[in-house]
């Protein structure tokens, strides 16, 4: 699976946002901030990563459904077991 063009930009933006949020959490911990300040930010990082993961899986699903071919070049159905495994990995 290759993520291209229109789908890649928003996914990278989500990941960069999560990276910035995580850096903020690290700074908060280093500064000795209270856990009630840190936990919501950590939850935001987790949610951002989940959304990016689901966007990646959804992109793969679209590709599998629209572009699936087997080794001979004939149309083939999506690899449902592989897609299910990806979804369960994020659960």
The first five atom37 places (N, CA, C, CB, O) and aatype in JSON, in Angstrom:
{
  "aatype": [20, 20, 20, 20, 20, 20, 20, 20, 20, 20, 20, 20, 20, 20, 20, 20, 20, 20, 20, 20, 20, 20, 20, 20, 20, 20, 20, 20, 20, 20, 20, 20, 20, 20, 20, 20, 20, 20, 20, 20, 20, 20, 20, 20, 20, 20, 20, 20, 20, 20, 20, 20, 20, 20, 20, 20, 20, 20, 20, 20, 20, 20, 20, 20, 20, 20, 20, 20, 20, 20, 20, 20, 20, 20, 20, 20, 20, 20, 20, 20, 20, 20, 20, 20, 20, 20, 20, 20, 20, 20, 20],
  "atom_mask": [
    [1, 1, 1, 1, 1],
    [1, 1, 1, 1, 1],
    [1, 1, 1, 1, 1],
    [1, 1, 1, 1, 1],
    [1, 1, 1, 1, 1],
    [1, 1, 1, 1, 1],
    [1, 1, 1, 1, 1],
    [1, 1, 1, 1, 1],
    [1, 1, 1, 1, 1],
    [1, 1, 1, 1, 1],
    [1, 1, 1, 1, 1],
    [1, 1, 1, 1, 1],
    [1, 1, 1, 1, 1],
    [1, 1, 1, 1, 1],
    [1, 1, 1, 1, 1],
    [1, 1, 1, 1, 1],
    [1, 1, 1, 1, 1],
    [1, 1, 1, 1, 1],
    [1, 1, 1, 1, 1],
    [1, 1, 1, 1, 1],
    [1, 1, 1, 1, 1],
    [1, 1, 1, 1, 1],
    [1, 1, 1, 1, 1],
    [1, 1, 1, 1, 1],
    [1, 1, 1, 1, 1],
    [1, 1, 1, 1, 1],
    [1, 1, 1, 1, 1],
    [1, 1, 1, 1, 1],
    [1, 1, 1, 1, 1],
    [1, 1, 1, 1, 1],
    [1, 1, 1, 1, 1],
    [1, 1, 1, 1, 1],
    [1, 1, 1, 1, 1],
    [1, 1, 1, 1, 1],
    [1, 1, 1, 1, 1],
    [1, 1, 1, 1, 1],
    [1, 1, 1, 1, 1],
    [1, 1, 1, 1, 1],
    [1, 1, 1, 1, 1],
    [1, 1, 1, 1, 1],
    [1, 1, 1, 1, 1],
    [1, 1, 1, 1, 1],
    [1, 1, 1, 1, 1],
    [1, 1, 1, 1, 1],
    [1, 1, 1, 1, 1],
    [1, 1, 1, 1, 1],
    [1, 1, 1, 1, 1],
    [1, 1, 1, 1, 1],
    [1, 1, 1, 1, 1],
    [1, 1, 1, 1, 1],
    [1, 1, 1, 1, 1],
    [1, 1, 1, 1, 1],
    [1, 1, 1, 1, 1],
    [1, 1, 1, 1, 1],
    [1, 1, 1, 1, 1],
    [1, 1, 1, 1, 1],
    [1, 1, 1, 1, 1],
    [1, 1, 1, 1, 1],
    [1, 1, 1, 1, 1],
    [1, 1, 1, 1, 1],
    [1, 1, 1, 1, 1],
    [1, 1, 1, 1, 1],
    [1, 1, 1, 1, 1],
    [1, 1, 1, 1, 1],
    [1, 1, 1, 1, 1],
    [1, 1, 1, 1, 1],
    [1, 1, 1, 1, 1],
    [1, 1, 1, 1, 1],
    [1, 1, 1, 1, 1],
    [1, 1, 1, 1, 1],
    [1, 1, 1, 1, 1],
    [1, 1, 1, 1, 1],
    [1, 1, 1, 1, 1],
    [1, 1, 1, 1, 1],
    [1, 1, 1, 1, 1],
    [1, 1, 1, 1, 1],
    [1, 1, 1, 1, 1],
    [1, 1, 1, 1, 1],
    [1, 1, 1, 1, 1],
    [1, 1, 1, 1, 1],
    [1, 1, 1, 1, 1],
    [1, 1, 1, 1, 1],
    [1, 1, 1, 1, 1],
    [1, 1, 1, 1, 1],
    [1, 1, 1, 1, 1],
    [1, 1, 1, 1, 1],
    [1, 1, 1, 1, 1],
    [1, 1, 1, 1, 1],
    [1, 1, 1, 1, 1],
    [1, 1, 1, 1, 1],
    [1, 1, 1, 1, 1]
  ],
  "atom_positions": [
    [[0.85, -1.17, 0.0], [0.0, 0.0, 0.0], [0.89, 1.23, 0.0], [-0.96, 0.0, 1.22], [1.86, 1.33, 0.75]],
    [[0.54, 2.16, -0.86], [1.25, 3.42, -0.92], [0.24, 4.55, -0.76], [2.04, 3.56, -2.26], [-0.76, 4.6, -1.48]],
    [[0.5, 5.44, 0.16], [-0.39, 6.57, 0.37], [0.17, 7.72, -0.46], [-0.5, 6.95, 1.9], [1.33, 8.09, -0.33]],
    [[-0.69, 8.28, -1.3], [-0.22, 9.32, -2.21], [-1.11, 10.55, -2.17], [-0.16, 8.79, -3.62], [-2.2, 10.54, -1.61]],
    [[-0.61, 11.6, -2.76], [-1.34, 12.81, -3.07], [-2.25, 13.35, -2.01], [-2.11, 12.58, -4.23], [-1.82, 13.75, -0.93]],
    [[-3.54, 13.36, -2.34], [-4.54, 14.01, -1.5], [-4.67, 13.38, -0.12], [-5.87, 13.96, -2.19], [-5.05, 14.07, 0.83]],
    [[-4.36, 12.11, 0.01], [-4.5, 11.44, 1.3], [-3.26, 11.63, 2.18], [-4.76, 9.95, 1.09], [-3.37, 11.63, 3.41]],
    [[-2.11, 11.77, 1.57], [-0.86, 11.85, 2.33], [-0.77, 13.12, 3.17], [0.33, 11.78, 1.38], [-0.38, 13.06, 4.34]],
    [[-1.11, 14.26, 2.6], [-0.97, 15.54, 3.3], [-1.71, 15.59, 4.63], [-1.46, 16.64, 2.43], [-1.1, 15.91, 5.65]],
    [[-3.01, 15.28, 4.64], [-3.73, 15.33, 5.92], [-3.2, 14.33, 6.96], [-5.2, 15.05, 5.68], [-3.19, 14.62, 8.16]],
    [[-2.75, 13.18, 6.51], [-2.2, 12.2, 7.46], [-0.91, 12.72, 8.07], [-1.96, 10.83, 6.77], [-0.7, 12.63, 9.28]],
    [[-0.04, 13.26, 7.23], [1.22, 13.83, 7.74], [0.94, 14.99, 8.69], [2.1, 14.31, 6.57], [1.63, 15.15, 9.7]],
    [[-0.06, 15.81, 8.38], [-0.41, 16.92, 9.28], [-0.86, 16.4, 10.64], [-1.51, 17.77, 8.66], [-0.47, 16.96, 11.66]],
    [[-1.67, 15.34, 10.65], [-2.09, 14.75, 11.92], [-0.89, 14.24, 12.72], [-3.09, 13.6, 11.67], [-0.8, 14.46, 13.92]],
    [[0.02, 13.58, 12.03], [1.18, 13.03, 12.72], [2.1, 14.14, 13.24], [1.96, 12.11, 11.78], [2.65, 14.03, 14.33]],
    [[2.26, 15.19, 12.47], [3.08, 16.32, 12.94], [2.43, 17.01, 14.14], [3.29, 17.34, 11.8], [3.11, 17.42, 15.08]],
    [[1.1, 17.13, 14.1], [0.39, 17.72, 15.23], [0.58, 16.85, 16.48], [-1.12, 17.88, 14.9], [0.81, 17.37, 17.57]],
    [[0.48, 15.54, 16.31], [0.68, 14.63, 17.44], [2.11, 14.74, 17.96], [0.38, 13.17, 17.02], [2.35, 14.69, 19.16]],
    [[3.06, 14.88, 17.04], [4.46, 15.03, 17.44], [4.64, 16.29, 18.29], [5.39, 15.08, 16.18], [5.33, 16.26, 19.3]],
    [[4.03, 17.39, 17.87], [4.1, 18.63, 18.64], [3.43, 18.49, 20.0], [3.46, 19.76, 17.87], [3.95, 18.99, 21.01]],
    [[2.28, 17.81, 20.03], [1.59, 17.6, 21.3], [2.43, 16.75, 22.24], [0.21, 16.94, 21.06], [2.5, 17.02, 23.44]],
    [[3.08, 15.72, 21.69], [3.92, 14.87, 22.53], [5.11, 15.64, 23.07], [4.4, 13.65, 21.73], [5.48, 15.47, 24.23]],
    [[5.7, 16.49, 22.25], [6.8, 17.33, 22.73], [6.32, 18.22, 23.87], [7.38, 18.19, 21.58], [7.05, 18.46, 24.83]],
    [[5.09, 18.72, 23.76], [4.52, 19.54, 24.83], [4.33, 18.74, 26.11], [3.2, 20.12, 24.38], [4.59, 19.25, 27.2]],
    [[3.89, 17.5, 25.99], [3.71, 16.65, 27.17], [5.06, 16.41, 27.85], [3.06, 15.3, 26.77], [5.17, 16.46, 29.07]],
    [[6.07, 16.14, 27.05], [7.42, 15.91, 27.61], [7.89, 17.16, 28.36], [8.43, 15.54, 26.48], [8.42, 17.06, 29.47]],
    [[7.7, 18.33, 27.76], [8.11, 19.58, 28.42], [7.34, 19.77, 29.73], [7.87, 20.79, 27.49], [7.91, 20.18, 30.74]],
    [[6.04, 19.47, 29.7], [5.24, 19.61, 30.91], [5.77, 18.71, 32.02], [3.77, 19.27, 30.62], [5.85, 19.12, 33.18]],
    [[6.14, 17.5, 31.66], [6.66, 16.57, 32.67], [8.01, 17.05, 33.19], [6.79, 15.15, 32.09], [8.28, 16.99, 34.39]],
    [[8.85, 17.52, 32.29], [10.16, 18.03, 32.71], [10.03, 19.26, 33.6], [11.02, 18.36, 31.48], [10.86, 19.5, 34.48]],
    [[8.98, 20.05, 33.37], [8.74, 21.25, 34.17], [8.03, 20.95, 35.48], [7.94, 22.24, 33.38], [7.8, 21.86, 36.28]],
    [[7.67, 19.69, 35.7], [7.03, 19.3, 36.96], [5.56, 19.69, 37.05], [7.76, 19.9, 38.1], [5.04, 19.9, 38.15]],
    [[4.88, 19.8, 35.9], [3.47, 20.18, 35.9], [2.63, 19.08, 36.55], [2.98, 20.44, 34.46], [3.04, 17.92, 36.62]],
    [[1.48, 19.47, 37.02], [0.56, 18.56, 37.69], [-0.03, 17.55, 36.71], [-0.56, 19.34, 38.38], [-0.19, 17.83, 35.53]],
    [[-0.35, 16.36, 37.23], [-0.89, 15.31, 36.36], [-2.23, 15.7, 35.75], [-1.05, 14.01, 37.15], [-2.54, 15.28, 34.64]],
    [[-3.03, 16.51, 36.45], [-4.31, 16.92, 35.88], [-4.12, 17.84, 34.67], [-5.16, 17.62, 36.94], [-5.04, 18.02, 33.88]],
    [[-2.94, 18.42, 34.51], [-2.61, 19.21, 33.32], [-2.04, 18.32, 32.21], [-1.6, 20.31, 33.67], [-2.28, 18.56, 31.02]],
    [[-1.31, 17.31, 32.61], [-0.6, 16.45, 31.65], [-1.53, 15.43, 31.0], [0.56, 15.72, 32.34], [-1.48, 15.24, 29.79]],
    [[-2.37, 14.79, 31.77], [-3.2, 13.69, 31.27], [-4.08, 14.1, 30.08], [-4.08, 13.16, 32.39], [-4.14, 13.36, 29.1]],
    [[-4.77, 15.23, 30.13], [-5.58, 15.61, 28.95], [-4.73, 15.8, 27.69], [-6.34, 16.9, 29.24], [-5.17, 15.46, 26.59]],
    [[-3.54, 16.33, 27.85], [-2.67, 16.51, 26.7], [-2.18, 15.17, 26.17], [-1.47, 17.39, 27.06], [-2.07, 14.97, 24.96]],
    [[-1.89, 14.25, 27.07], [-1.48, 12.91, 26.65], [-2.62, 12.2, 25.94], [-1.0, 12.09, 27.86], [-2.4, 11.49, 24.96]],
    [[-3.83, 12.39, 26.42], [-5.01, 11.8, 25.76], [-5.17, 12.39, 24.36], [-6.29, 12.05, 26.6], [-5.55, 11.67, 23.44]],
    [[-4.89, 13.67, 24.19], [-4.99, 14.3, 22.87], [-3.96, 13.71, 21.91], [-4.78, 15.83, 22.99], [-4.26, 13.51, 20.73]],
    [[-2.77, 13.42, 22.4], [-1.74, 12.79, 21.57], [-2.22, 11.41, 21.12], [-0.39, 12.67, 22.34], [-2.12, 11.06, 19.95]],
    [[-2.74, 10.66, 22.06], [-3.22, 9.32, 21.75], [-4.33, 9.35, 20.71], [-3.72, 8.63, 23.02], [-4.34, 8.56, 19.77]],
    [[-5.26, 10.27, 20.87], [-6.37, 10.39, 19.93], [-5.88, 10.8, 18.55], [-7.41, 11.4, 20.45], [-6.36, 10.29, 17.54]],
    [[-4.93, 11.71, 18.5], [-4.37, 12.14, 17.21], [-3.69, 10.98, 16.49], [-3.37, 13.29, 17.41], [-3.83, 10.83, 15.28]],
    [[-2.96, 10.17, 17.23], [-2.3, 9.0, 16.63], [-3.33, 7.98, 16.15], [-1.34, 8.35, 17.63], [-3.17, 7.39, 15.08]],
    [[-4.38, 7.77, 16.94], [-5.44, 6.85, 16.52], [-6.08, 7.32, 15.22], [-6.51, 6.73, 17.62], [-6.29, 6.52, 14.3]],
    [[-6.39, 8.6, 15.14], [-7.01, 9.14, 13.92], [-6.08, 8.98, 12.72], [-7.38, 10.63, 14.12], [-6.54, 8.64, 11.63]],
    [[-4.8, 9.22, 12.9], [-3.86, 9.04, 11.8], [-3.81, 7.58, 11.38], [-2.46, 9.54, 12.2], [-3.78, 7.27, 10.19]],
    [[-3.8, 6.67, 12.34], [-3.78, 5.24, 12.04], [-5.01, 4.81, 11.27], [-3.65, 4.44, 13.31], [-4.92, 4.06, 10.3]],
    [[-6.17, 5.29, 11.72], [-7.41, 4.93, 11.02], [-7.45, 5.53, 9.61], [-8.63, 5.41, 11.81], [-7.97, 4.91, 8.69]],
    [[-6.89, 6.72, 9.46], [-6.83, 7.32, 8.12], [-5.94, 6.49, 7.2], [-6.31, 8.77, 8.19], [-6.25, 6.33, 6.02]],
    [[-4.85, 5.97, 7.73], [-3.95, 5.13, 6.93], [-4.65, 3.84, 6.54], [-2.66, 4.82, 7.71], [-4.57, 3.41, 5.39]],
    [[-5.33, 3.21, 7.49], [-6.05, 1.97, 7.19], [-7.17, 2.24, 6.18], [-6.63, 1.36, 8.49], [-7.36, 1.45, 5.26]],
    [[-7.9, 3.34, 6.35], [-8.98, 3.67, 5.41], [-8.43, 3.88, 4.01], [-9.74, 4.92, 5.88], [-9.05, 3.47, 3.02]],
    [[-7.28, 4.52, 3.91], [-6.65, 4.72, 2.61], [-6.3, 3.38, 1.98], [-5.39, 5.59, 2.74], [-6.52, 3.16, 0.79]],
    [[-5.76, 2.49, 2.78], [-5.43, 1.15, 2.29], [-6.66, 0.39, 1.86], [-4.7, 0.36, 3.36], [-6.64, -0.33, 0.86]],
    [[-7.74, 0.54, 2.61], [-8.99, -0.13, 2.27], [-9.51, 0.36, 0.93], [-10.04, 0.08, 3.37], [-9.93, -0.43, 0.08]],
    [[-9.5, 1.68, 0.74], [-9.95, 2.22, -0.54], [-9.1, 1.68, -1.69], [-9.89, 3.77, -0.52], [-9.62, 1.31, -2.74]],
    [[-7.8, 1.63, -1.49], [-6.92, 1.12, -2.53], [-7.19, -0.35, -2.81], [-5.45, 1.31, -2.14], [-7.25, -0.77, -3.96]],
    [[-7.37, -1.13, -1.75], [-7.61, -2.56, -1.92], [-8.9, -2.82, -2.68], [-7.65, -3.25, -0.58], [-8.97, -3.71, -3.53]],
    [[-9.92, -2.05, -2.37], [-11.23, -2.26, -2.99], [-11.22, -1.81, -4.44], [-12.31, -1.52, -2.22], [-11.84, -2.45, -5.29]],
    [[-10.53, -0.72, -4.74], [-10.58, -0.16, -6.08], [-9.49, -0.65, -7.01], [-10.52, 1.31, -6.01], [-9.65, -0.59, -8.23]],
    [[-8.38, -1.14, -6.47], [-7.24, -1.48, -7.32], [-6.76, -2.92, -7.19], [-6.11, -0.57, -7.02], [-5.68, -3.24, -7.69]],
    [[-7.5, -3.77, -6.53], [-7.02, -5.13, -6.27], [-6.87, -5.94, -7.55], [-7.96, -5.84, -5.31], [-7.79, -6.02, -8.36]],
    [[-5.7, -6.54, -7.7], [-5.45, -7.49, -8.78], [-4.61, -8.62, -8.21], [-4.72, -6.82, -10.0], [-3.89, -8.44, -7.23]],
    [[-4.72, -9.79, -8.82], [-3.91, -10.9, -8.36], [-2.61, -10.95, -9.17], [-4.69, -12.25, -8.47], [-2.36, -10.06, -9.99]],
    [[-1.8, -11.98, -8.96], [-0.5, -12.09, -9.62], [-0.61, -12.13, -11.13], [0.21, -13.33, -9.13], [0.32, -11.7, -11.82]],
    [[-1.72, -12.64, -11.68], [-1.88, -12.73, -13.13], [-2.41, -11.44, -13.73], [-2.81, -13.88, -13.48], [-2.55, -11.32, -14.95]],
    [[-2.72, -10.44, -12.87], [-3.24, -9.18, -13.35], [-4.75, -9.14, -13.42], [-2.69, -8.89, -14.69], [-5.33, -8.12, -13.79]],
    [[-5.4, -10.25, -13.05], [-6.86, -10.29, -13.05], [-7.39, -9.6, -11.78], [-7.38, -11.75, -13.13], [-6.69, -9.5, -10.77]],
    [[-8.61, -9.15, -11.88], [-9.23, -8.52, -10.71], [-9.32, -9.52, -9.57], [-10.63, -7.96, -11.07], [-9.72, -10.67, -9.77]],
    [[-8.97, -9.07, -8.4], [-9.03, -9.91, -7.21], [-9.71, -9.11, -6.11], [-7.61, -10.38, -6.76], [-9.64, -7.89, -6.09]],
    [[-10.35, -9.79, -5.2], [-10.99, -9.12, -4.08], [-9.96, -8.63, -3.09], [-11.98, -10.05, -3.39], [-8.8, -9.06, -3.12]],
    [[-10.37, -7.73, -2.21], [-9.43, -7.23, -1.2], [-9.04, -8.35, -0.24], [-10.05, -6.06, -0.44], [-9.81, -9.28, -0.02]],
    [[-7.86, -8.23, 0.34], [-7.39, -9.19, 1.33], [-8.05, -8.83, 2.66], [-5.82, -9.19, 1.45], [-7.5, -8.08, 3.46]],
    [[-9.24, -9.38, 2.88], [-10.03, -9.0, 4.06], [-9.33, -9.38, 5.36], [-11.39, -9.66, 4.0], [-9.45, -8.65, 6.35]],
    [[-8.63, -10.47, 5.37], [-7.93, -10.88, 6.59], [-6.85, -9.86, 6.95], [-7.3, -12.29, 6.42], [-6.69, -9.51, 8.12]],
    [[-6.12, -9.4, 5.95], [-5.07, -8.41, 6.2], [-5.67, -7.09, 6.68], [-4.23, -8.18, 4.94], [-5.13, -6.45, 7.58]],
    [[-6.78, -6.68, 6.07], [-7.44, -5.44, 6.49], [-7.98, -5.56, 7.91], [-8.56, -5.09, 5.53], [-7.86, -4.62, 8.7]],
    [[-8.57, -6.69, 8.23], [-9.08, -6.9, 9.58], [-7.94, -6.84, 10.6], [-9.81, -8.25, 9.69], [-8.08, -6.26, 11.67]],
    [[-6.83, -7.45, 10.25], [-5.66, -7.42, 11.16], [-5.19, -5.99, 11.4], [-4.5, -8.26, 10.57], [-4.85, -5.64, 12.53]],
    [[-5.18, -5.17, 10.35], [-4.77, -3.77, 10.52], [-5.73, -3.03, 11.44], [-4.69, -3.05, 9.16], [-5.29, -2.3, 12.33]],
    [[-7.03, -3.21, 11.24], [-8.0, -2.55, 12.11], [-7.84, -3.01, 13.55], [-9.43, -2.83, 11.62], [-7.88, -2.19, 14.47]],
    [[-7.64, -4.29, 13.76], [-7.52, -4.81, 15.13], [-6.23, -4.34, 15.79], [-7.56, -6.34, 15.13], [-6.17, -4.21, 17.01]],
    [[-5.21, -4.08, 15.0], [-3.96, -3.56, 15.54], [-4.19, -2.21, 16.22], [-2.91, -3.44, 14.44], [-3.55, -1.89, 17.22]],
    [[-5.1, -1.42, 15.66], [-5.39, -0.1, 16.22], [-6.38, -0.15, 17.38], [-5.92, 0.8, 15.15], [-6.51, 0.83, 18.12]],
    [[-7.07, -1.26, 17.54], [-8.1, -1.35, 18.59], [-7.5, -1.44, 19.97], [-9.0, -2.54, 18.35], [-8.22, -1.52, 20.96]]
  ]
}
